[in-house]
Structures are given as structure tokens and as C-alpha cells.
Coordinates of C-alpha atoms in Angstrom, one line a residue:
Chain W
M1 CA 98.0 143.8 56.3
I2 CA 96.4 140.5 55.2
N3 CA 93.9 142.6 53.2
Q4 CA 96.7 144.4 51.5
L5 CA 98.5 141.1 50.8
T6 CA 95.4 139.6 49.3
A7 CA 94.8 142.7 47.2
K8 CA 98.4 142.8 45.9
I9 CA 98.4 139.1 45.1
Q10 CA 95.2 139.7 43.0
K11 CA 96.4 142.8 41.3
L12 CA 99.7 141.2 40.2
H13 CA 98.3 137.7 39.6
A14 CA 101.2 136.5 41.6
P15 CA 100.7 134.4 44.8
I16 CA 104.4 134.4 45.4
V17 CA 107.0 135.7 47.7
V18 CA 110.7 136.0 47.1
G19 CA 112.9 134.7 49.9
L20 CA 115.7 137.1 50.5
D21 CA 118.1 134.5 52.0
P22 CA 121.5 135.7 50.8
M23 CA 124.2 133.2 51.4
L24 CA 127.5 134.8 50.7
S25 CA 128.1 132.0 48.1
Y26 CA 125.2 133.4 46.0
V27 CA 126.7 136.9 45.9
P28 CA 128.7 137.4 42.7
E29 CA 132.4 138.0 43.0
H30 CA 132.3 141.6 41.8
I31 CA 129.9 142.6 44.6
Q32 CA 131.9 140.7 47.2
K33 CA 135.1 142.4 46.0
E34 CA 133.7 145.8 46.1
A35 CA 132.3 145.3 49.6
F36 CA 135.6 143.8 50.9
S37 CA 137.6 146.6 49.4
A38 CA 135.5 149.1 51.3
Y39 CA 135.2 147.2 54.6
G40 CA 137.8 144.4 54.5
E41 CA 137.0 140.7 55.0
T42 CA 134.9 141.6 58.0
L43 CA 131.4 141.1 59.2
E44 CA 130.7 144.6 58.0
G45 CA 132.1 143.7 54.6
A46 CA 129.9 140.6 54.4
A47 CA 126.9 142.6 55.5
E48 CA 127.5 145.2 52.8
A49 CA 127.8 142.5 50.2
I50 CA 124.5 140.9 51.0
W51 CA 122.8 144.3 51.3
Q52 CA 124.0 145.3 47.8
F53 CA 123.0 141.9 46.5
N54 CA 119.5 142.3 47.9
K55 CA 119.1 145.8 46.7
A56 CA 119.9 144.9 43.1
I57 CA 117.4 142.0 43.2
I58 CA 114.7 144.2 44.8
D59 CA 115.3 146.9 42.2
Q60 CA 114.8 144.4 39.4
T61 CA 111.7 142.5 40.9
W62 CA 109.7 144.8 43.1
D63 CA 107.1 145.6 40.5
L64 CA 106.3 141.9 39.8
I65 CA 105.9 140.6 43.3
P66 CA 103.6 141.4 46.3
A67 CA 106.0 140.4 49.0
V68 CA 109.5 139.4 50.2
K69 CA 110.5 137.1 53.0
P70 CA 114.0 137.8 54.4
Q71 CA 115.3 134.8 56.4
I72 CA 116.9 136.5 59.4
A73 CA 119.3 133.6 60.1
M74 CA 121.2 134.5 56.9
Y75 CA 121.8 138.0 58.4
E76 CA 122.3 136.9 62.0
Q77 CA 125.2 134.8 60.9
F78 CA 127.1 138.0 60.3
G79 CA 126.4 139.3 63.8
V80 CA 125.3 142.8 64.6
P81 CA 126.4 144.2 61.1
G82 CA 124.3 141.4 59.5
V83 CA 121.3 142.3 61.6
A84 CA 121.7 145.9 60.5
A85 CA 121.7 144.7 56.9
Y86 CA 118.5 142.8 57.6
Q87 CA 116.9 146.1 58.9
K88 CA 118.1 148.0 55.8
T89 CA 116.6 145.3 53.6
V90 CA 113.3 145.4 55.5
D91 CA 113.2 149.2 55.3
Y92 CA 114.1 149.3 51.6
C93 CA 111.5 146.8 50.6
K94 CA 108.8 148.7 52.5
S95 CA 109.9 151.9 50.7
K96 CA 109.3 150.1 47.4
G97 CA 105.8 149.1 48.6
L98 CA 106.6 145.5 49.2
I99 CA 105.0 143.6 52.0
V100 CA 107.7 142.1 54.3
I101 CA 107.4 138.7 55.9
G102 CA 110.1 138.4 58.5
D103 CA 111.1 134.8 58.5
V104 CA 112.2 134.8 62.2
K105 CA 110.5 131.7 63.5
R106 CA 110.5 133.2 67.0
G107 CA 108.5 131.7 69.9
D108 CA 109.0 131.7 73.6
I109 CA 107.1 131.9 76.9
G110 CA 104.6 134.8 77.4
S111 CA 106.5 137.9 78.4
T112 CA 109.4 136.9 76.1
S113 CA 107.2 136.3 73.1
A114 CA 105.6 139.7 73.8
A115 CA 109.1 141.2 73.5
Y116 CA 109.6 139.5 70.1
A117 CA 106.1 140.5 68.9
V118 CA 106.7 144.1 69.9
G119 CA 110.2 144.2 68.4
H120 CA 109.2 142.6 65.1
L121 CA 105.6 143.7 64.5
G122 CA 104.7 146.3 67.1
R123 CA 106.1 149.4 68.9
V124 CA 108.1 149.3 72.0
Q125 CA 107.7 151.7 74.9
V126 CA 110.8 153.8 75.5
G127 CA 110.1 156.5 78.1
S128 CA 107.1 158.4 76.9
K129 CA 107.4 157.2 73.3
K130 CA 106.2 154.1 71.5
L131 CA 108.8 153.2 68.8
P132 CA 108.8 150.7 66.0
A133 CA 111.9 148.5 65.9
F134 CA 112.4 145.9 63.1
N135 CA 108.9 146.7 61.8
E136 CA 108.2 143.8 59.5
D137 CA 104.6 143.3 58.3
F138 CA 104.4 139.6 59.1
A139 CA 106.5 137.3 61.1
T140 CA 106.8 133.5 61.2
V141 CA 106.3 131.9 64.7
N142 CA 107.1 128.5 66.2
P143 CA 104.2 126.9 68.1
Y144 CA 106.1 124.4 70.3
L145 CA 105.4 126.5 73.5
G146 CA 101.7 126.6 73.0
S147 CA 99.2 129.5 73.4
D148 CA 101.3 131.5 75.8
G149 CA 103.9 131.9 73.1
I150 CA 101.4 132.8 70.4
Q151 CA 98.9 135.0 72.1
P152 CA 101.3 138.0 72.5
F153 CA 101.8 137.9 68.7
I154 CA 98.1 137.9 68.1
D155 CA 97.6 140.8 70.5
V156 CA 100.1 142.9 68.6
C157 CA 98.6 141.8 65.2
K158 CA 95.2 143.1 66.4
E159 CA 96.7 146.4 67.5
E160 CA 98.9 146.9 64.5
K161 CA 96.8 145.1 61.8
K162 CA 99.8 142.9 61.1
G163 CA 100.1 139.2 60.7
I164 CA 101.9 135.9 61.6
F165 CA 102.5 132.6 59.9
I166 CA 102.6 129.8 62.5
L167 CA 104.7 126.7 61.6
V168 CA 102.4 123.7 61.2
K169 CA 104.2 121.3 58.8
T170 CA 107.6 122.4 57.7
S171 CA 109.2 121.6 54.3
N172 CA 112.3 119.8 55.5
P173 CA 112.9 116.0 55.2
S174 CA 113.0 115.4 59.0
S175 CA 109.9 117.6 59.7
G176 CA 108.0 114.4 60.4
E177 CA 110.1 113.3 63.4
F178 CA 107.8 115.1 65.8
Q179 CA 105.2 116.8 63.5
D180 CA 103.9 113.6 62.1
R181 CA 103.7 111.6 65.3
L182 CA 100.1 110.4 65.9
I183 CA 98.1 111.7 68.8
D184 CA 94.7 110.0 69.2
G185 CA 95.2 108.7 65.7
R186 CA 96.0 112.0 64.0
P187 CA 99.4 113.7 63.4
L188 CA 100.6 116.5 65.6
Y189 CA 100.6 118.9 62.7
E190 CA 96.8 118.5 62.4
W191 CA 96.4 119.3 66.1
V192 CA 98.5 122.4 65.6
G193 CA 96.5 123.2 62.5
E194 CA 93.3 123.0 64.4
Q195 CA 94.7 125.4 67.1
V196 CA 95.8 127.7 64.3
A197 CA 92.2 127.7 63.0
K198 CA 90.9 128.8 66.4
W199 CA 93.5 131.5 66.7
A200 CA 92.7 132.6 63.2
D201 CA 89.0 133.1 64.1
T202 CA 89.9 135.6 66.7
C203 CA 91.8 137.9 64.4
M204 CA 90.0 138.2 61.0
G205 CA 90.7 140.6 58.2
D206 CA 88.1 140.9 55.4
A207 CA 88.2 137.4 53.9
Y208 CA 91.3 136.0 55.5
S209 CA 92.8 136.0 59.0
Y210 CA 95.8 137.9 60.3
V211 CA 96.9 134.4 61.6
G212 CA 98.3 132.3 58.8
C213 CA 100.4 129.1 58.8
V214 CA 103.4 127.5 57.2
V215 CA 103.0 124.2 55.3
G216 CA 105.8 123.0 53.1
A217 CA 105.3 122.5 49.3
T218 CA 107.0 119.1 49.7
Y219 CA 104.0 117.6 51.5
P220 CA 101.0 118.2 49.2
E221 CA 98.8 115.5 50.6
M222 CA 99.1 117.1 54.0
G223 CA 98.6 120.5 52.4
R224 CA 95.2 119.2 51.1
I225 CA 94.0 118.2 54.6
L226 CA 95.5 121.3 56.3
R227 CA 93.8 123.6 53.7
K228 CA 90.5 122.3 55.0
T229 CA 91.5 122.5 58.6
M230 CA 92.4 126.2 58.4
P231 CA 90.1 127.6 55.7
K232 CA 90.6 131.3 56.7
S233 CA 94.4 131.2 57.1
Y234 CA 96.8 132.1 54.4
I235 CA 99.3 129.3 53.9
L236 CA 102.9 130.4 53.4
V237 CA 104.3 127.6 51.3
P238 CA 108.1 127.1 51.3
G239 CA 109.9 124.4 49.4
Y240 CA 108.9 125.2 45.8
G241 CA 111.7 124.9 43.3
A242 CA 115.1 124.2 44.9
Q243 CA 113.6 122.1 47.7
G244 CA 111.7 119.9 45.2
G245 CA 108.1 121.2 45.3
T246 CA 106.4 121.6 41.8
A247 CA 103.6 123.8 40.6
D248 CA 101.3 120.8 40.2
S249 CA 101.7 120.0 43.8
L250 CA 100.6 123.5 44.8
R251 CA 96.9 123.4 43.9
P252 CA 95.8 121.8 47.2
Y253 CA 97.2 124.8 49.1
F254 CA 94.8 127.2 47.5
N255 CA 91.1 127.7 48.3
E256 CA 88.3 127.6 45.7
D257 CA 88.6 131.4 45.4
G258 CA 92.1 130.9 44.0
L259 CA 93.5 132.6 47.1
G260 CA 94.7 131.5 50.5
A261 CA 98.3 130.5 49.7
I262 CA 101.5 132.4 48.9
V263 CA 104.4 130.3 47.6
N264 CA 108.0 131.1 48.5
S265 CA 111.1 130.7 46.4
S266 CA 114.5 131.8 47.7
R267 CA 117.5 130.2 46.0
G268 CA 115.5 129.6 42.8
I269 CA 115.1 133.4 42.4
I270 CA 118.0 135.1 44.1
A271 CA 120.6 132.7 42.8
A272 CA 118.9 132.1 39.4
Y273 CA 122.0 133.2 37.5
K274 CA 123.8 130.0 38.8
Q275 CA 121.2 127.8 37.1
E276 CA 121.8 126.6 33.6
Q277 CA 118.7 128.1 32.2
Y278 CA 119.6 131.6 33.3
A279 CA 123.4 131.2 32.8
K280 CA 123.3 133.5 29.8
F281 CA 122.8 136.5 32.1
G282 CA 126.1 135.9 33.8
P283 CA 127.1 137.1 37.3
E284 CA 127.2 140.7 36.1
H285 CA 123.5 140.6 35.4
F286 CA 122.4 138.3 38.3
A287 CA 119.5 140.6 39.2
E288 CA 118.0 140.4 35.7
A289 CA 118.3 136.6 36.0
S290 CA 116.2 136.9 39.2
R291 CA 113.6 138.9 37.3
A292 CA 113.4 136.3 34.6
A293 CA 113.1 133.6 37.3
V294 CA 110.2 135.5 38.9
E295 CA 108.4 135.8 35.6
A296 CA 108.9 132.1 35.0
M297 CA 107.6 131.2 38.5
I298 CA 104.5 133.4 38.1
A299 CA 103.8 131.7 34.8
D300 CA 104.4 128.3 36.2
I301 CA 102.0 128.8 39.1
A302 CA 99.4 130.5 36.8
R303 CA 99.1 127.1 34.9
I304 CA 97.4 125.4 37.9
F305 CA 94.3 127.7 37.9
Chain H
M1 CA 132.7 124.2 77.2
I2 CA 130.4 121.7 79.1
N3 CA 133.6 120.6 81.0
Q4 CA 134.3 124.2 81.9
L5 CA 130.7 124.7 82.9
T6 CA 130.8 121.7 85.2
A7 CA 134.1 122.7 86.7
K8 CA 132.8 126.2 87.4
I9 CA 129.6 125.0 89.0
Q10 CA 131.7 122.7 91.3
K11 CA 134.2 125.3 92.2
L12 CA 131.6 127.9 93.1
H13 CA 129.1 125.4 94.6
A14 CA 126.6 127.2 92.5
P15 CA 124.5 125.3 89.9
I16 CA 122.9 128.5 88.9
V17 CA 122.7 130.9 86.0
V18 CA 121.6 134.5 86.1
G19 CA 119.1 135.4 83.3
L20 CA 120.0 138.8 81.9
D21 CA 116.5 139.6 80.6
P22 CA 116.4 143.4 81.1
M23 CA 112.9 144.7 80.7
L24 CA 113.1 148.5 80.7
S25 CA 110.6 148.5 83.6
Y26 CA 113.3 146.8 85.7
V27 CA 115.9 149.5 85.0
P28 CA 116.0 152.1 87.8
E29 CA 114.9 155.7 86.9
H30 CA 118.3 157.2 87.3
I31 CA 119.9 154.9 84.7
Q32 CA 117.0 155.4 82.3
K33 CA 117.3 159.2 82.8
E34 CA 121.1 159.2 82.1
A35 CA 120.7 157.1 79.0
F36 CA 117.8 159.2 77.6
S37 CA 119.7 162.4 78.3
A38 CA 122.6 161.1 76.2
Y39 CA 120.6 159.4 73.4
G40 CA 117.0 160.7 73.7
E41 CA 114.0 158.5 74.1
T42 CA 115.2 156.4 71.2
L43 CA 116.0 152.7 70.6
E44 CA 119.7 153.7 71.2
G45 CA 118.7 155.3 74.5
A46 CA 116.8 152.1 75.6
A47 CA 119.8 150.0 74.5
E48 CA 122.2 152.1 76.5
A49 CA 119.9 151.9 79.6
I50 CA 119.7 148.0 79.5
W51 CA 123.5 147.8 78.8
Q52 CA 124.4 150.0 81.8
F53 CA 121.9 148.0 83.9
N54 CA 123.4 144.7 82.9
K55 CA 127.0 145.9 83.4
A56 CA 126.3 147.0 87.0
I57 CA 124.7 143.6 87.8
I58 CA 127.6 141.7 86.2
D59 CA 130.1 143.7 88.1
Q60 CA 128.4 142.9 91.3
T61 CA 127.8 139.1 90.7
W62 CA 130.4 137.7 88.3
D63 CA 132.5 136.2 91.1
L64 CA 129.6 134.2 92.5
I65 CA 128.2 132.6 89.4
P66 CA 129.4 130.3 86.7
A67 CA 127.2 131.6 83.9
V68 CA 124.7 134.1 82.6
K69 CA 121.8 133.6 80.2
P70 CA 120.8 136.7 78.2
Q71 CA 117.4 136.4 76.6
I72 CA 117.9 137.9 73.2
A73 CA 114.2 138.8 72.8
M74 CA 114.6 141.5 75.5
Y75 CA 117.3 143.1 73.3
E76 CA 115.7 142.4 69.9
Q77 CA 112.6 144.4 71.0
F78 CA 114.9 147.5 70.7
G79 CA 115.9 146.6 67.1
V80 CA 119.4 146.8 65.9
P81 CA 120.6 149.0 68.8
G82 CA 119.2 146.4 71.2
V83 CA 121.0 143.6 69.4
A84 CA 124.2 145.6 69.7
A85 CA 123.6 145.8 73.4
Y86 CA 123.1 142.0 73.5
Q87 CA 126.5 141.7 71.8
K88 CA 128.1 144.1 74.2
T89 CA 126.6 142.1 77.1
V90 CA 127.9 138.8 75.7
D91 CA 131.4 140.2 75.2
Y92 CA 131.6 141.8 78.6
C93 CA 130.4 138.7 80.4
K94 CA 133.1 136.6 78.6
S95 CA 135.7 139.2 79.5
K96 CA 134.7 138.5 83.1
G97 CA 135.2 134.8 82.7
L98 CA 131.5 134.0 82.7
I99 CA 130.0 131.3 80.5
V100 CA 127.3 132.7 78.3
I101 CA 124.2 130.8 77.4
G102 CA 122.5 132.7 74.6
D103 CA 118.8 132.2 75.1
V104 CA 117.9 132.5 71.5
K105 CA 115.6 129.4 70.9
R106 CA 116.5 129.3 67.3
G107 CA 115.6 126.4 65.0
D108 CA 114.9 126.1 61.3
I109 CA 115.5 123.8 58.3
G110 CA 119.0 122.6 57.6
S111 CA 120.9 125.3 55.8
T112 CA 119.1 128.0 57.9
S113 CA 119.8 126.3 61.2
A114 CA 123.4 126.1 60.0
A115 CA 123.5 129.9 59.6
Y116 CA 122.1 130.3 63.1
A117 CA 124.6 127.8 64.5
V118 CA 127.5 129.5 62.8
G119 CA 126.4 133.0 63.8
H120 CA 125.8 132.2 67.4
L121 CA 128.3 129.5 68.3
G122 CA 130.7 129.1 65.4
R123 CA 132.6 131.2 62.9
V124 CA 131.3 132.3 59.5
Q125 CA 133.3 132.3 56.3
V126 CA 133.9 135.8 54.9
G127 CA 136.3 135.8 52.0
S128 CA 139.4 134.0 53.1
K129 CA 138.6 134.4 56.8
K130 CA 136.5 132.6 59.4
L131 CA 135.0 135.1 61.8
P132 CA 133.1 134.7 65.0
A133 CA 129.9 136.7 65.2
F134 CA 127.7 136.6 68.3
N135 CA 130.0 134.0 69.8
E136 CA 128.0 132.8 72.8
D137 CA 129.2 129.6 74.5
F138 CA 125.9 127.8 74.5
A139 CA 122.6 128.5 72.7
T140 CA 119.0 127.3 73.3
V141 CA 117.4 125.5 70.4
N142 CA 113.8 124.6 69.4
P143 CA 113.2 121.0 68.2
Y144 CA 109.9 121.3 66.3
L145 CA 111.7 120.9 62.9
G146 CA 113.4 117.6 63.9
S147 CA 117.0 116.4 63.2
D148 CA 117.6 118.7 60.2
G149 CA 117.2 121.7 62.5
I150 CA 119.4 120.3 65.3
Q151 CA 122.3 118.5 63.4
P152 CA 123.9 121.8 62.2
F153 CA 124.1 123.0 65.7
I154 CA 125.7 119.7 66.8
D155 CA 128.2 119.9 64.0
V156 CA 129.3 123.4 65.2
C157 CA 129.4 122.2 68.8
K158 CA 131.8 119.5 67.9
E159 CA 134.0 121.8 66.0
E160 CA 134.0 124.6 68.5
K161 CA 133.5 122.6 71.7
K162 CA 130.4 124.6 72.5
G163 CA 127.0 123.4 73.5
I164 CA 123.2 123.6 73.1
F165 CA 120.2 123.2 75.3
I166 CA 117.2 121.8 73.4
L167 CA 113.7 122.7 74.5
V168 CA 112.0 119.6 75.9
K169 CA 109.5 120.7 78.4
T170 CA 109.1 124.4 78.8
S171 CA 108.2 126.2 82.1
N172 CA 105.1 128.1 80.9
P173 CA 101.5 127.3 81.8
S174 CA 100.5 126.3 78.3
S175 CA 103.6 124.2 77.5
G176 CA 101.4 121.1 77.7
E177 CA 99.2 122.1 74.8
F178 CA 101.4 120.3 72.4
Q179 CA 104.3 119.0 74.5
D180 CA 102.1 116.8 76.8
R181 CA 100.1 115.2 74.0
L182 CA 100.3 111.4 74.2
I183 CA 102.0 109.5 71.4
D184 CA 101.8 105.8 71.7
G185 CA 100.9 106.4 75.4
R186 CA 103.7 108.7 76.2
P187 CA 103.9 112.5 76.0
L188 CA 105.7 114.3 73.2
Y189 CA 108.2 115.8 75.5
E190 CA 109.4 112.3 76.4
W191 CA 109.9 111.4 72.7
V192 CA 111.8 114.7 72.3
G193 CA 113.8 113.8 75.4
E194 CA 114.7 110.4 74.0
Q195 CA 115.9 112.0 70.8
V196 CA 118.0 114.5 72.9
A197 CA 119.6 111.5 74.6
K198 CA 120.6 110.1 71.2
W199 CA 122.0 113.4 70.0
A200 CA 123.8 113.8 73.4
D201 CA 125.6 110.5 72.9
T202 CA 127.2 111.7 69.7
C203 CA 128.7 114.8 71.3
M204 CA 130.2 113.9 74.7
G205 CA 132.5 116.0 76.9
D206 CA 134.1 114.3 79.9
A207 CA 131.1 113.4 82.0
Y208 CA 128.4 115.3 80.3
S209 CA 127.4 116.0 76.7
Y210 CA 127.6 119.2 74.8
V211 CA 123.9 118.6 74.1
G212 CA 121.7 119.6 77.0
C213 CA 118.0 120.3 77.3
V214 CA 115.5 122.7 78.9
V215 CA 113.0 121.4 81.4
G216 CA 111.0 123.9 83.4
A217 CA 111.2 124.0 87.3
T218 CA 107.4 124.2 87.3
Y219 CA 107.0 120.5 86.3
P220 CA 109.2 118.5 88.8
E221 CA 107.4 115.2 88.2
M222 CA 108.3 115.4 84.5
G223 CA 111.8 116.6 85.5
R224 CA 112.2 113.3 87.4
I225 CA 111.3 111.2 84.4
L226 CA 113.3 113.3 82.0
R227 CA 116.4 113.2 84.2
K228 CA 116.5 109.4 83.7
T229 CA 115.7 109.7 80.0
M230 CA 118.7 112.0 79.4
P231 CA 121.3 111.0 81.9
K232 CA 124.3 112.7 80.2
S233 CA 122.6 116.0 79.4
Y234 CA 122.8 119.0 81.5
I235 CA 119.3 120.3 82.2
L236 CA 118.8 124.0 82.0
V237 CA 116.0 124.7 84.5
P238 CA 114.0 127.9 84.0
G239 CA 111.0 128.8 86.2
Y240 CA 112.7 129.0 89.7
G241 CA 111.6 132.0 91.8
A242 CA 109.3 134.4 90.0
Q243 CA 107.6 131.7 87.9
G244 CA 106.8 129.6 91.0
G245 CA 109.4 126.8 91.1
T246 CA 110.9 126.2 94.6
A247 CA 114.3 124.7 95.7
D248 CA 112.5 121.5 97.0
S249 CA 111.1 120.9 93.5
L250 CA 114.6 121.0 92.0
R251 CA 116.2 117.9 93.4
P252 CA 114.8 115.6 90.7
Y253 CA 116.6 117.6 88.0
F254 CA 120.1 116.7 89.4
N255 CA 121.9 113.4 89.1
E256 CA 123.3 111.3 92.0
D257 CA 126.6 113.1 91.5
G258 CA 124.9 116.4 92.4
L259 CA 125.5 117.6 88.9
G260 CA 123.6 117.7 85.7
A261 CA 121.4 120.7 86.2
I262 CA 121.8 124.4 86.2
V263 CA 118.9 126.6 87.5
N264 CA 118.1 129.9 86.0
S265 CA 116.7 132.9 87.7
S266 CA 116.0 136.2 85.8
R267 CA 113.6 138.6 87.4
G268 CA 114.3 137.3 90.9
I269 CA 117.9 138.4 90.6
I270 CA 118.1 141.3 88.2
A271 CA 114.9 143.0 89.6
A272 CA 115.6 142.0 93.2
Y273 CA 115.5 145.6 94.5
K274 CA 111.8 145.6 93.6
Q275 CA 111.1 142.8 96.1
E276 CA 110.1 143.6 99.6
Q277 CA 113.0 141.6 101.1
Y278 CA 115.6 143.6 99.2
A279 CA 113.8 146.9 99.2
K280 CA 116.3 148.3 101.7
F281 CA 118.9 148.5 99.0
G282 CA 116.8 151.0 97.0
P283 CA 117.0 151.6 93.3
E284 CA 120.4 153.3 93.7
H285 CA 121.9 150.1 94.9
F286 CA 120.0 147.7 92.7
A287 CA 123.1 145.7 91.7
E288 CA 123.9 145.0 95.4
A289 CA 120.4 143.8 95.8
S290 CA 121.1 141.4 92.9
R291 CA 124.2 140.2 94.6
A292 CA 122.2 139.5 97.8
A293 CA 119.6 137.6 95.8
V294 CA 122.3 135.5 94.1
E295 CA 123.7 134.6 97.6
A296 CA 120.3 133.7 98.8
M297 CA 119.6 131.6 95.7
I298 CA 122.8 129.7 96.1
A299 CA 122.1 129.0 99.8
D300 CA 118.5 128.0 99.0
I301 CA 119.6 125.4 96.4
A302 CA 122.5 124.1 98.6
R303 CA 119.8 123.0 101.1
I304 CA 118.6 120.2 98.8
F305 CA 121.9 118.3 98.8

């Protein structure tokens, strides 16, 4: 799957991923109204609203982008109906040929991580059958529990040719509280990065590994160092746009080959119609605003090469 | 909710929690058969099997125990139908008066953690209504992202009088890879523990805080230190029984008042019928074996006081 991701990025000249993180406040009134009139102001109604919102954005952007990254929290907040909308979104994106990165940030002890790995990337044994469940192409994973928590994901990646992005340095303001603490003179995130590089070596695609990492766009100096620490890992870069990261700060995340990073934008794309520069589209044409924002993001990032 | 948990533990003389982590391999043949004959060898069939398995165990043990801890990974592996079985389990346990600790180990950046917090412990805004979604009483949370990731959970805990258990030192063999690394001469888990103590101070129930922590039974020396670091936090202690922790090693996790810790057993209870000492019950009476195992666990832990 890392080979397909690389190929799609090259073909589209677009090292980007659209974060499908649908807060209900991003969903235009007319879509909310329609969903609530069908299902009431219920979890089902909310799930229907975010699904219709996603579908319209996917329909308007799928041909421009290699991948999407639904953030499962935004669906889980609506309970089981929300999780069903997550599944629908994953399936629909895959039917459009998009690569799906499940932003699930799971991680637990061995047998439990194995269940997450199987449920999100693999196939689960049910009687005599092995069945896919959520079936994303990639998943994000939390490293706090160490190798026991990561290895089951790597095992499934090898079996299914899928991939993971392990949190190394996250984009949020307080990420340094633990991640930046110095251990033998070097920050924790570097130690995690070194471990990621070792895991990556065990699970190679053609040029890049099935094991990638997450490094926030908001910390380019750290990105520069971590790029060298993990040369064979794709870096999933959140924090561009709404969180404050700019295209200029993104160069260090890429390798000399112009590859090795994929930049996420969520709010900046899916809620583009709420920004002044795309206000002309209006809430009725929110998905077209998203398309325009994708085009602008691709052009913005192209500048740095 | 921490006050209710404390009161229930005292009333039942049982500082324990039953981990509802239903691997399909634990579910007796006759339950699997019945579920598959109704739903086929499908995700729905698997979900039905684990739900029926849980229900029987809950019916046999609810009067002996204060709380249950369903591990959501074991449900997520069966996709949306599995998550629906998780919800059914949560709801059923609550209807029996059990306190439910959702072992979800969520944690993300601010707005995303807020969605998890709302979805698992709070109520989500849908139109003019605020609706509960998963609605557990407690949730486990991963601290790798720092305060941004934790504060939204604390905010919801204050609003809803619910609680969290933050991972400090996990029970698995490789937990030391990052958690034990020394920062200014002290391991990372101690720094996390100190931060937990600060968070705990902001969110107090009567004697204990709504903010608890997770420290594995497999590391009693660390438990002794962490008990002092976080005097007002309940410690959720996994790793007793199947993972190798013994009752003797549990004393350091409790305060002088005999409170402050709640010990989890999963496999040791729910798959008791597979152990030699409970084999006499047979697969037909697996839930009675679980009851016997709960009684033995309570007696075992009572020895240390």
C-alpha cells in the first residue's frame, strides 16, 4: 500500500491528504436540516449529516488527491451510528480509489493491539472465515506502550501489505510536555524516531517502508532532524493550515527525491467555505469550496520544490 | 462517580473490576454455534456471540463486583457490529448497577480529544439537544500528547462527574522501552505520574480524584513509588492473574485507608472454565466458573489487608 501511495502522490503531484474530520458545526445548515428531518435530532441524524457532508466533499475532490484521513473521534462522538458513518466513509473513499488512512491513534498491550490491528487493517477469524472489519489502508498508532503495542500492527502490515504511521512528535502546543523531555541529552521523540526507523527496516515496500510516522508541521526544526533519523519512513504531517504550519516550513519533511512526506489538511479543506477567501461559494456550494482549497493547497506545496 | 466507585468497593469488600475482553476463542462452542446459526459466520454473528457470552457472565457476577472494564479493542475487531455489542454491554452493565470503565485508551490533540471525551463520557450537541453516546462512567486515556489531550477529558469529567484513568506505567513486558527512560535521573512514568497528581488536584471527589491512573500489577516496586506520587488518584491495576501479578504484589498500590486501587482481571475471570481448577464447571457452565473465580479473587486480595 505504501507503493500505491507513493505512485498516486507522484501521478497527481500532490503529497497531500484530506482530513475528513467532520465537526457538526462545519456541516451547512441545509444538510443538517435534511438529516434531522429524516432521523430527528438524534445520533442517527448527526451521523447522516456528517456522512452526506463527507460524500459531497469526496465527490468533488477524489480525482485531485491520493488519500483521505478520517479522524475516528469525530465519528465516535456520535456513538454507534457515528462509527457506522465512519465505516461508510471508509468504504466510499475506497470505492473511489482513494487510499484511506484511519486516524485512530490506537495502541495497547500485545493481544489488545493485535485486536486493533486485525480490526482496522487485517481480517478477523470468525468460525471458518477470515473477515475484514473496518478495513482502512493505513492506521495511526500511539507508541507509549513500546514494541508489544506496535509489533502486532507490523505483523498485520506484512500480511496485508498495509501500513501504519506511529506518533513521534505531534502537532499540538503541549506535545513537548513528555515528547521533548531529554533522555541522555536527546528528546524522547528522537528515541521514538530511532525505534520507528528500526521497525521500518523490518517492513519495507519498494523505496519506502510500510511503517511511517507522524511529525507535526508546527515543529519544522524537529522535522528536519527526524527526516534524517527515519529516512525510509513516510512522514504524515498534520498541522498545515488551520494549526499554523506553512508550506515553507514543510520542505524539511521531504527527502531529496521529493517524496517521503504527506501533508494533511482537515478544517482548511472541509470547512473552506467558512473562510473569507472561499466565502463566495456559500454554504450551498461548500464542496466546490473544498475543491478550490485542495487546488490551492497543491499549488502552495508545489512552490517548495 | 469516583465517590460511587469507592462506596461500592467498600460495601462489597471487593477492590476489583472484571475485564470484559471477550476473545472469540474464550466463547464456548455452544454459544458460537447458536450465534452463527442465527447470523452466519459474519461480523454480526461474532458480535452476537461475544454479547451473549458477556451477558451470561454479567448475570452471574454483577452482585459481587463494583465494576466492569470492557476493552473496546476486542469489540472493534468485529467492526461496526462489534462496536454495537460494546454499546449493548455497557448499557446492560449499567442497568445492573455496575460501574463501567471503558478501556479505550484514547488520546489526541485538543479538539479531537474533546470529541472522544464527549462521545465516551459526556453528551454531544446535536441540533438543539445534548445526547449521550457511548456513555461509560470512566475511560482510560493515553498521555503521550500532553495536557492538550487530557484537559478536554477533565472538563467533561467535571461537568458529568465522571472519571478517567491515565496510563502511567503499563503492565506489558516492553512498557519500559519509553516509560522507564530516565529524564533528569527519574523515569518518564514518574514525570507522567507527577502530572497526573496535578491534574487530579483540579478534579476532586470526596476523598479521591476523578482523575486516576493505570499502573500494572507486574511492576510492584514502581507501584510503591507511584502510590506516593499520586496519593489522591485511584490506581487501576491490570496484570493480576493471567499476566503474572500476585496478590502479595498488590499491597503497595493501596493507601493506608485500604482504598485507592482497583485490580483488574480479564482472562482469569471470563475464561475461568478453561483453567484446570475450574474445569469441573465445563463449557456449559462457564459463567458459574467465572463467579467462582471472582469469589476466589476477592478472597485472595482480602488476604493482604
